Amino acid sequence: DAGGLTLASVQDDAPMTYADGTPLRNVDGNYRGFTPLREAITDSINVVTVKTLTQIGTGLGYEYVQNFGITTLASGDNTQSLALGGITNGVTNLELTAAFATIANSGYYNEPIFYTQVLDHDGNVLLDNTSNESRQVLKETTAWLLTSAMKDVVTKGTGTLISLGDMPVAGKTGTTSDYKDIWFSGYTPYYTCTIWGGYDNNDDLPTVDGDT
């Protein structure tokens, strides 16, 4: 969208460390060498993701996260780990859903609302929430390409258990360290949804497959 890369651009999927020396590994422990960004999205390849953010600049990534309506960012979150959701205060389901809805909506963000108007018994408007202006966060072409890549996540990547048969689904899976949380955010032509699984006390999940 702004970093000059395409889904066919490649990064070297090889062992690396963050700038502070912390080692980074892929979830499956494998490395694939030069890997297109489309494949990295499809298979949730951590190294390629972090290298891509590093190449475009963490500041640009931080700006985009804000533009997508994520309000929980802290000043110290402008780091490489931002690429993998490593932010101090995490995210809410609501804001993450609104971010994915932006991609589904051809790159236009709308603030989530729970009502349009509240009326009294005489029909007078007490609260009015009907003015919810869209603002463009992504180019329409970028949103289309991201949707295409995230369809691959569901058809042949980490999100195959989310498949709804003939209904098109685009989305992204996610896990946190030690599988304390699992996520799926995605959309059909009709709805956008975020699903979180985990314990309120932050215990490890006993299983991480789609059957339990």
Short mmCIF file of C-alpha atoms in Angstrom, two decimals:
data_model
loop_
_atom_site.label_atom_id
_atom_site.label_comp_id
_atom_site.label_asym_id
_atom_site.label_seq_id
_atom_site.Cartn_x
_atom_site.Cartn_y
_atom_site.Cartn_z
CA ASP A 1 0.00 0.00 0.00
CA ALA A 2 2.82 2.42 0.86
CA GLY A 3 5.96 0.32 1.23
CA GLY A 4 6.55 -0.55 -2.41
CA LEU A 5 6.08 -4.33 -2.01
CA THR A 6 3.70 -6.78 -3.68
CA LEU A 7 2.39 -10.22 -2.75
CA ALA A 8 5.12 -11.61 -5.02
CA SER A 9 7.92 -9.79 -3.16
CA VAL A 10 10.17 -12.15 -1.23
CA GLN A 11 11.98 -12.21 2.09
CA ASP A 12 14.63 -14.71 3.19
CA ASP A 13 12.93 -17.04 5.66
CA ALA A 14 15.98 -17.94 7.73
CA PRO A 15 16.93 -17.81 11.43
CA MET A 16 17.12 -14.23 12.72
CA THR A 17 17.09 -12.11 15.84
CA TYR A 18 15.29 -8.90 16.67
CA ALA A 19 17.36 -5.71 16.83
CA ASP A 20 17.71 -6.20 20.61
CA GLY A 21 19.20 -9.67 20.13
CA THR A 22 16.07 -11.67 21.00
CA PRO A 23 15.86 -14.74 18.75
CA LEU A 24 12.84 -15.17 16.50
CA ARG A 25 11.54 -18.47 15.18
CA ASN A 26 8.66 -19.68 13.07
CA VAL A 27 5.86 -21.49 14.85
CA ASP A 28 6.58 -24.77 13.02
CA GLY A 29 10.35 -24.45 13.50
CA ASN A 30 10.96 -24.67 9.74
CA TYR A 31 12.63 -22.20 7.39
CA ARG A 32 11.86 -21.99 3.69
CA GLY A 33 14.48 -19.66 2.23
CA PHE A 34 13.27 -16.95 -0.14
CA THR A 35 9.50 -16.82 0.35
CA PRO A 36 6.81 -14.66 -1.31
CA LEU A 37 4.69 -12.49 0.97
CA ARG A 38 1.53 -14.28 -0.20
CA GLU A 39 2.91 -17.59 1.09
CA ALA A 40 3.98 -15.93 4.34
CA ILE A 41 0.42 -14.71 4.94
CA THR A 42 -1.04 -18.09 4.00
CA ASP A 43 1.21 -20.07 6.34
CA SER A 44 1.77 -17.49 9.14
CA ILE A 45 5.53 -17.29 8.68
CA ASN A 46 6.87 -15.12 11.50
CA VAL A 47 10.33 -14.39 10.12
CA VAL A 48 9.04 -13.08 6.79
CA THR A 49 6.46 -10.95 8.59
CA VAL A 50 9.01 -9.28 10.86
CA LYS A 51 11.51 -8.77 8.05
CA THR A 52 8.82 -7.09 5.97
CA LEU A 53 7.88 -4.66 8.74
CA THR A 54 11.58 -3.96 9.32
CA GLN A 55 12.06 -3.20 5.63
CA ILE A 56 9.17 -0.72 5.38
CA GLY A 57 9.93 0.73 8.81
CA THR A 58 8.23 0.05 12.13
CA GLY A 59 7.01 3.66 12.22
CA LEU A 60 4.97 3.15 9.07
CA GLY A 61 3.50 -0.04 10.49
CA TYR A 62 2.67 1.71 13.76
CA GLU A 63 0.90 4.47 11.83
CA TYR A 64 -1.20 1.97 9.90
CA VAL A 65 -2.24 0.15 13.07
CA GLN A 66 -3.52 3.46 14.43
CA ASN A 67 -5.31 4.23 11.17
CA PHE A 68 -7.10 0.88 11.43
CA GLY A 69 -8.68 2.08 14.67
CA ILE A 70 -6.56 0.22 17.23
CA THR A 71 -6.53 2.49 20.30
CA THR A 72 -4.63 0.25 22.74
CA LEU A 73 -1.15 1.03 21.39
CA ALA A 74 1.50 2.25 23.81
CA SER A 75 4.44 4.47 22.85
CA GLY A 76 6.83 1.54 23.29
CA ASP A 77 4.98 -0.61 20.75
CA ASN A 78 6.77 0.95 17.77
CA THR A 79 9.07 -2.08 17.48
CA GLN A 80 9.65 -5.08 15.23
CA SER A 81 7.41 -7.30 17.37
CA LEU A 82 4.46 -5.14 16.31
CA ALA A 83 4.41 -7.28 13.15
CA LEU A 84 3.31 -10.28 15.22
CA GLY A 85 0.85 -8.45 17.45
CA GLY A 86 3.40 -7.95 20.21
CA ILE A 87 1.84 -4.85 21.75
CA THR A 88 1.77 -3.94 25.42
CA ASN A 89 -1.97 -3.89 26.04
CA GLY A 90 -3.17 -6.29 23.36
CA VAL A 91 -6.25 -5.63 21.26
CA THR A 92 -9.99 -5.91 21.74
CA ASN A 93 -12.20 -8.15 19.64
CA LEU A 94 -14.27 -5.13 18.64
CA GLU A 95 -11.37 -3.06 17.30
CA LEU A 96 -9.75 -6.03 15.59
CA THR A 97 -13.04 -6.85 13.89
CA ALA A 98 -13.38 -3.25 12.72
CA ALA A 99 -9.85 -3.41 11.29
CA PHE A 100 -10.63 -6.53 9.25
CA ALA A 101 -13.96 -5.01 8.20
CA THR A 102 -11.93 -2.15 6.73
CA ILE A 103 -10.20 -4.59 4.37
CA ALA A 104 -13.54 -6.20 3.53
CA ASN A 105 -14.94 -2.71 2.85
CA SER A 106 -12.40 -1.99 0.09
CA GLY A 107 -10.07 -0.17 2.47
CA TYR A 108 -12.59 2.19 4.10
CA TYR A 109 -12.78 2.29 7.90
CA ASN A 110 -15.98 2.88 9.86
CA GLU A 111 -15.94 3.26 13.62
CA PRO A 112 -17.98 0.42 15.20
CA ILE A 113 -21.35 1.56 16.57
CA PHE A 114 -24.00 -0.26 18.61
CA TYR A 115 -26.94 1.99 17.83
CA THR A 116 -28.01 4.63 15.33
CA GLN A 117 -30.56 6.59 17.35
CA VAL A 118 -32.21 6.55 20.77
CA LEU A 119 -35.71 8.07 20.91
CA ASP A 120 -37.97 8.98 23.81
CA HIS A 121 -41.63 7.94 23.99
CA ASP A 122 -42.62 10.97 21.91
CA GLY A 123 -40.20 10.15 19.13
CA ASN A 124 -37.71 12.87 20.03
CA VAL A 125 -34.08 12.00 19.31
CA LEU A 126 -32.11 11.71 22.56
CA LEU A 127 -28.92 10.25 21.10
CA ASP A 128 -27.92 10.37 17.47
CA ASN A 129 -25.16 8.17 16.11
CA THR A 130 -26.13 8.14 12.44
CA SER A 131 -23.23 10.27 11.24
CA ASN A 132 -20.44 7.72 10.92
CA GLU A 133 -18.17 8.93 8.16
CA SER A 134 -15.95 6.43 6.35
CA ARG A 135 -12.28 7.23 5.94
CA GLN A 136 -9.91 5.53 3.55
CA VAL A 137 -7.14 3.56 5.22
CA LEU A 138 -5.98 1.39 2.31
CA LYS A 139 -6.09 1.71 -1.44
CA GLU A 140 -8.92 -0.37 -2.88
CA THR A 141 -6.37 -2.38 -4.85
CA THR A 142 -4.43 -3.17 -1.68
CA ALA A 143 -7.59 -4.31 0.09
CA TRP A 144 -8.43 -6.55 -2.86
CA LEU A 145 -4.97 -8.13 -2.80
CA LEU A 146 -5.08 -8.68 0.96
CA THR A 147 -8.47 -10.36 0.59
CA SER A 148 -7.05 -12.60 -2.12
CA ALA A 149 -4.11 -13.60 0.08
CA MET A 150 -6.32 -14.21 3.12
CA LYS A 151 -8.64 -16.42 1.08
CA ASP A 152 -5.58 -18.65 0.66
CA VAL A 153 -5.29 -18.80 4.46
CA VAL A 154 -8.70 -20.49 4.56
CA THR A 155 -8.43 -22.65 1.45
CA LYS A 156 -4.92 -24.01 1.95
CA GLY A 157 -3.17 -22.33 4.86
CA THR A 158 -3.44 -22.17 8.64
CA GLY A 159 -7.21 -21.52 8.58
CA THR A 160 -8.57 -24.49 6.63
CA LEU A 161 -10.78 -25.53 9.54
CA ILE A 162 -12.65 -22.23 9.10
CA SER A 163 -13.82 -23.14 5.59
CA LEU A 164 -17.54 -22.66 4.91
CA GLY A 165 -17.63 -24.72 1.74
CA ASP A 166 -18.76 -22.66 -1.23
CA MET A 167 -19.02 -19.45 0.82
CA PRO A 168 -15.93 -17.27 0.23
CA VAL A 169 -14.03 -16.59 3.46
CA ALA A 170 -10.91 -14.45 3.91
CA GLY A 171 -9.13 -14.11 7.22
CA LYS A 172 -6.13 -14.70 9.43
CA THR A 173 -5.33 -17.03 12.28
CA GLY A 174 -3.13 -16.04 15.20
CA THR A 175 -1.61 -17.49 18.35
CA THR A 176 0.29 -15.96 21.24
CA SER A 177 3.29 -17.37 23.05
CA ASP A 178 2.78 -20.84 24.57
CA TYR A 179 -0.69 -20.91 22.98
CA LYS A 180 -2.26 -18.83 25.71
CA ASP A 181 -4.57 -17.27 23.10
CA ILE A 182 -5.83 -18.32 19.70
CA TRP A 183 -7.52 -15.99 17.25
CA PHE A 184 -9.32 -15.94 13.96
CA SER A 185 -10.43 -12.72 12.30
CA GLY A 186 -12.09 -12.87 8.92
CA TYR A 187 -15.01 -12.07 6.71
CA THR A 188 -17.45 -13.36 4.12
CA PRO A 189 -19.24 -11.10 1.61
CA TYR A 190 -21.84 -10.56 4.38
CA TYR A 191 -20.21 -10.48 7.81
CA THR A 192 -16.91 -9.79 9.57
CA CYS A 193 -16.10 -11.67 12.78
CA THR A 194 -13.31 -12.11 15.31
CA ILE A 195 -13.10 -15.20 17.49
CA TRP A 196 -10.82 -15.38 20.52
CA GLY A 197 -10.09 -18.49 22.55
CA GLY A 198 -8.24 -18.48 25.85
CA TYR A 199 -8.52 -18.34 29.63
CA ASP A 200 -9.17 -15.16 31.59
CA ASN A 201 -6.34 -16.13 33.95
CA ASN A 202 -3.93 -16.49 31.00
CA ASP A 203 -3.32 -20.23 31.47
CA ASP A 204 -2.03 -22.24 28.53
CA LEU A 205 -4.68 -23.81 26.32
CA PRO A 206 -4.64 -27.61 26.46
CA THR A 207 -5.10 -28.01 22.70
CA VAL A 208 -4.90 -25.71 19.71
CA ASP A 209 -6.61 -27.68 16.95
CA GLY A 210 -10.02 -26.93 15.53
CA ASP A 211 -11.68 -30.07 16.86
CA THR A 212 -11.73 -29.18 20.57
#
